[in-house]
Amino acid sequence: MTKRKLRSEAWFGGTGMNAMMHRSWMKNEGLPADSFDGRPVIGICNTWSELTPCNAHFRQIAEKVRRGVLEAGGLPMEFPVMSLGESNLRPTAMLFRNLVSMDVEESIRGNPIDGVVLLVGCDKTTPALLMGAASCDLPTIAVSGGPMLNGRFRGAEVGSGTHLWRFSEDVKAGKMTVEDFMDAEACMARSAGHCMTMGTASTMASMVESLGMGMPGNAAIPAVDSRRNVLAQLAGRRIVDMVHEDLVMSKILTRKAFENAIRTNAAIGGSTNAVIHLLAIAGRMGIPLELDDWDRFGRDVPTIVDLMPSGRFLMEDFYYAGGLPVVLRALDEAGLLNSDALTVNGRTIGENNATAENYNKEVIRPLDKPLTEDGGVMILRGNLVPGGAVIKPSAATPALMQHTGRAVVFENIEQYHDTINDPDLDIDETCIMVLKNCGPRGYPGMAEVGNMGLPPKILKKGITDMVRISDARMSGTAYGTVVLHSTPEAALGGPLAIVRNGDMITLDARNRSLTVDLTDAEIAERMADWTPPEPPMTGGYQKLYFDHVLGADKGCDLDFLPGTRGADVPRHSH
């Protein structure tokens, strides 16, 4: 193979003052002179943090990547970026996804890096790192941290997030004691790793693999399984070859790759959050992806992975059944995969998964015996959501997918919390719960509050689901007949802003429709009295976010961030 001149040589090559300065300072880390002989410099972008429990084991994974890079003749250089822990970060980790993408982009561009390995795990770390790296377009591999082991509580399997919502509602309904609820706490997260349900973290790990940005098997290997470390080490070896091959992200993240990811999300019963994140990643690559593509490509793909929250099993079971390669092979054999799409290992996605075997047909069902016939994410439109909204059929109650009900409106999340437990709240199971001002600008950051818990007076009747509508998101671990991402959001003056208690709303999922029984003139009259919200802060990042965030239908990126800007840095620092 002909040796290419590498990007890092602009820092370390030659005998001039700047080259001497760069090498000299690096040598205080104990690096020998031949470290700068033109070998590829590989950045290991690490989102390790003890405040991000999902990623707290990343020091070990980084070390395995480092070992692989050294074995392949590269020079590994680990660097940190802000870590987004979904479980702790307030007001929501989503608020900071774009900030981290900027951190990643400028860290890669401004440093002597020829290729990069992204260590991703907790929900927003995956899209944030892919978005930032895409704007630089260097050879890149994503390595996910892997899911936790299955939860176990009193002989039953417990899913992270999913059972939190279930147990919480059981307490409200009087079916579970507070003492038992507290006992379950230690049973949900009993090892390193991210959520072991098909929540957003597992979904995005699957998106990494289906996009071709991760090594085969990336999606499902448990965090504590030794094979997760093997995958990390092999990724370290492979990234060095990718640099020599000049296999950059734009050669992998093509339109075909995103179509594959959309269909994969349908087949696995993936999180609705994948819609926003894939739109944002595609925007960074300049790929023309739009909201309706989710219906266009995912509409006829059945859900065949029987995992919580849609089904019964968990990620550990998914891996033992054969993992995502089995799903990809099934899609390929059904003509639902662009099998010629290139992946990071230099092979096509079809070649990677051609021999995958299904070891448990209860966990990964045949396409002709799916968990849900109509999988994927439905895109709804109508006078209530002219810019679109999403609903996840596999997590919804079929009988509620065509429903008309009286609106019970919560103007913000505080009003919801203040009134939802009130026994005098005027609500019954036929009503439709509406939550406003929880979108990108309204919260700010579009928090995962869309799966509003039902009122205790309803739960005590044995009712476990109602239609809920908001401009918020919900956790990928959640479930229910929940309409999300209503666009335009209420804080931007979308029709959701003027819905009042008592308005009649119709959800007609079969016809992809969501409407409020108001005329255009009535909506306009109400809008004339609407007042937009003030920014959450007068300065700082939250003000920047508020002023520049795009809607959910555009991926919630900042309006000045889409596009690939490359990695050229023509000027020296001295």
mmCIF file of C-alpha atoms in Angstrom, residues 407-547:
data_model
loop_
_atom_site.group_PDB
_atom_site.id
_atom_site.type_symbol
_atom_site.label_atom_id
_atom_site.label_comp_id
_atom_site.label_asym_id
_atom_site.label_seq_id
_atom_site.Cartn_x
_atom_site.Cartn_y
_atom_site.Cartn_z
ATOM 1 C CA ALA A 407 -58.234 17.393 26.046
ATOM 2 C CA VAL A 408 -56.937 17.753 29.581
ATOM 3 C CA VAL A 409 -54.207 20.360 29.256
ATOM 4 C CA PHE A 410 -51.063 20.959 31.287
ATOM 5 C CA GLU A 411 -49.411 24.251 30.317
ATOM 6 C CA ASN A 412 -45.994 23.074 31.562
ATOM 7 C CA ILE A 413 -44.383 20.243 33.469
ATOM 8 C CA GLU A 414 -44.817 22.037 36.795
ATOM 9 C CA GLN A 415 -48.593 22.242 36.359
ATOM 10 C CA TYR A 416 -48.636 18.553 35.474
ATOM 11 C CA HIS A 417 -46.795 17.598 38.679
ATOM 12 C CA ASP A 418 -48.941 19.944 40.782
ATOM 13 C CA THR A 419 -52.277 18.572 39.577
ATOM 14 C CA ILE A 420 -51.894 15.000 38.309
ATOM 15 C CA ASN A 421 -52.431 13.409 41.744
ATOM 16 C CA ASP A 422 -55.431 15.597 42.608
ATOM 17 C CA PRO A 423 -58.482 13.331 43.035
ATOM 18 C CA ASP A 424 -60.656 16.225 41.839
ATOM 19 C CA LEU A 425 -58.829 16.538 38.510
ATOM 20 C CA ASP A 426 -61.483 16.500 35.787
ATOM 21 C CA ILE A 427 -60.241 13.519 33.805
ATOM 22 C CA ASP A 428 -61.268 10.003 32.878
ATOM 23 C CA GLU A 429 -59.697 7.256 30.778
ATOM 24 C CA THR A 430 -61.331 8.508 27.572
ATOM 25 C CA CYS A 431 -59.571 11.881 27.817
ATOM 26 C CA ILE A 432 -56.392 12.857 25.987
ATOM 27 C CA MET A 433 -53.596 14.325 28.125
ATOM 28 C CA VAL A 434 -51.815 17.298 26.515
ATOM 29 C CA LEU A 435 -48.502 18.676 27.787
ATOM 30 C CA LYS A 436 -47.127 21.953 26.407
ATOM 31 C CA ASN A 437 -43.867 23.894 26.497
ATOM 32 C CA CYS A 438 -41.544 20.898 26.809
ATOM 33 C CA GLY A 439 -39.953 21.081 23.350
ATOM 34 C CA PRO A 440 -36.416 22.183 22.393
ATOM 35 C CA ARG A 441 -37.005 25.829 23.347
ATOM 36 C CA GLY A 442 -39.786 25.312 25.850
ATOM 37 C CA TYR A 443 -38.083 23.142 28.446
ATOM 38 C CA PRO A 444 -35.340 23.988 27.243
ATOM 39 C CA GLY A 445 -33.770 20.923 25.651
ATOM 40 C CA MET A 446 -36.837 18.761 24.969
ATOM 41 C CA ALA A 447 -36.779 16.557 28.049
ATOM 42 C CA GLU A 448 -38.057 12.979 28.303
ATOM 43 C CA VAL A 449 -41.336 13.897 30.000
ATOM 44 C CA GLY A 450 -43.776 13.005 27.222
ATOM 45 C CA ASN A 451 -44.765 9.660 28.755
ATOM 46 C CA MET A 452 -46.778 11.388 31.493
ATOM 47 C CA GLY A 453 -47.757 9.060 34.285
ATOM 48 C CA LEU A 454 -51.503 8.537 34.508
ATOM 49 C CA PRO A 455 -53.550 9.994 37.381
ATOM 50 C CA PRO A 456 -53.830 7.620 40.377
ATOM 51 C CA LYS A 457 -57.640 7.724 40.120
ATOM 52 C CA ILE A 458 -57.326 6.205 36.619
ATOM 53 C CA LEU A 459 -54.664 3.666 37.581
ATOM 54 C CA LYS A 460 -56.833 2.411 40.456
ATOM 55 C CA LYS A 461 -59.468 1.443 37.878
ATOM 56 C CA GLY A 462 -56.927 -0.914 36.306
ATOM 57 C CA ILE A 463 -56.376 1.397 33.322
ATOM 58 C CA THR A 464 -52.703 1.450 32.300
ATOM 59 C CA ASP A 465 -52.699 3.563 29.129
ATOM 60 C CA MET A 466 -54.220 6.736 27.746
ATOM 61 C CA VAL A 467 -53.452 8.862 24.705
ATOM 62 C CA ARG A 468 -50.849 11.465 25.612
ATOM 63 C CA ILE A 469 -49.616 14.295 23.375
ATOM 64 C CA SER A 470 -46.705 16.683 23.858
ATOM 65 C CA ASP A 471 -43.847 18.498 22.179
ATOM 66 C CA ALA A 472 -41.458 16.582 24.460
ATOM 67 C CA ARG A 473 -39.574 13.316 23.998
ATOM 68 C CA MET A 474 -39.847 10.147 26.035
ATOM 69 C CA SER A 475 -37.258 7.678 27.200
ATOM 70 C CA GLY A 476 -36.673 4.824 24.819
ATOM 71 C CA THR A 477 -37.376 2.560 27.801
ATOM 72 C CA ALA A 478 -40.926 3.937 28.107
ATOM 73 C CA TYR A 479 -44.154 2.707 26.546
ATOM 74 C CA GLY A 480 -47.737 3.726 25.896
ATOM 75 C CA THR A 481 -49.881 5.475 23.297
ATOM 76 C CA VAL A 482 -47.732 8.568 23.432
ATOM 77 C CA VAL A 483 -47.534 11.175 20.663
ATOM 78 C CA LEU A 484 -44.208 13.015 20.796
ATOM 79 C CA HIS A 485 -42.123 15.693 19.069
ATOM 80 C CA SER A 486 -45.168 17.801 18.116
ATOM 81 C CA THR A 487 -43.904 20.363 15.612
ATOM 82 C CA PRO A 488 -43.869 23.330 15.673
ATOM 83 C CA GLU A 489 -43.493 23.202 19.437
ATOM 84 C CA ALA A 490 -45.717 25.262 21.730
ATOM 85 C CA ALA A 491 -42.894 27.666 22.631
ATOM 86 C CA LEU A 492 -42.612 28.561 18.939
ATOM 87 C CA GLY A 493 -46.309 29.200 18.554
ATOM 88 C CA GLY A 494 -47.283 25.816 17.166
ATOM 89 C CA PRO A 495 -50.997 24.927 17.371
ATOM 90 C CA LEU A 496 -50.285 22.908 20.511
ATOM 91 C CA ALA A 497 -49.848 26.260 22.287
ATOM 92 C CA ILE A 498 -53.514 27.193 21.951
ATOM 93 C CA VAL A 499 -55.177 23.889 22.886
ATOM 94 C CA ARG A 500 -57.542 24.315 25.834
ATOM 95 C CA ASN A 501 -59.255 22.013 28.292
ATOM 96 C CA GLY A 502 -62.300 20.499 26.654
ATOM 97 C CA ASP A 503 -61.097 20.705 23.046
ATOM 98 C CA MET A 504 -61.784 17.485 21.170
ATOM 99 C CA ILE A 505 -58.721 15.809 19.675
ATOM 100 C CA THR A 506 -58.644 12.880 17.269
ATOM 101 C CA LEU A 507 -55.737 10.480 16.852
ATOM 102 C CA ASP A 508 -56.119 8.425 13.672
ATOM 103 C CA ALA A 509 -52.854 6.536 13.417
ATOM 104 C CA ARG A 510 -54.054 4.402 10.534
ATOM 105 C CA ASN A 511 -54.340 7.535 8.407
ATOM 106 C CA ARG A 512 -51.332 9.218 10.063
ATOM 107 C CA SER A 513 -53.509 12.034 11.363
ATOM 108 C CA LEU A 514 -53.665 14.102 14.560
ATOM 109 C CA THR A 515 -56.234 16.895 14.646
ATOM 110 C CA VAL A 516 -57.985 19.240 17.042
ATOM 111 C CA ASP A 517 -61.620 20.081 16.380
ATOM 112 C CA LEU A 518 -60.995 23.760 15.631
ATOM 113 C CA THR A 519 -61.264 25.725 12.416
ATOM 114 C CA ASP A 520 -58.307 27.600 10.995
ATOM 115 C CA ALA A 521 -60.039 30.822 11.997
ATOM 116 C CA GLU A 522 -60.449 29.661 15.597
ATOM 117 C CA ILE A 523 -56.794 28.648 15.778
ATOM 118 C CA ALA A 524 -55.737 32.037 14.361
ATOM 119 C CA GLU A 525 -57.965 33.888 16.825
ATOM 120 C CA ARG A 526 -56.424 32.049 19.767
ATOM 121 C CA MET A 527 -52.904 32.582 18.407
ATOM 122 C CA ALA A 528 -53.499 36.336 18.384
ATOM 123 C CA ASP A 529 -53.637 36.188 22.211
ATOM 124 C CA TRP A 530 -50.539 33.984 22.565
ATOM 125 C CA THR A 531 -47.346 35.367 24.102
ATOM 126 C CA PRO A 532 -43.976 33.712 23.327
ATOM 127 C CA PRO A 533 -41.814 32.626 26.291
ATOM 128 C CA GLU A 534 -38.727 34.439 27.472
ATOM 129 C CA PRO A 535 -35.284 32.766 27.043
ATOM 130 C CA PRO A 536 -34.376 30.566 30.016
ATOM 131 C CA MET A 537 -31.185 32.554 30.563
ATOM 132 C CA THR A 538 -30.022 36.007 29.462
ATOM 133 C CA GLY A 539 -26.636 34.626 28.431
ATOM 134 C CA GLY A 540 -24.509 31.497 28.271
ATOM 135 C CA TYR A 541 -25.068 28.314 26.349
ATOM 136 C CA GLN A 542 -28.776 28.064 27.171
ATOM 137 C CA LYS A 543 -29.371 31.452 25.521
ATOM 138 C CA LEU A 544 -27.362 30.335 22.478
ATOM 139 C CA TYR A 545 -29.385 27.129 22.335
ATOM 140 C CA PHE A 546 -32.716 28.927 22.698
ATOM 141 C CA ASP A 547 -31.880 31.378 19.923
#
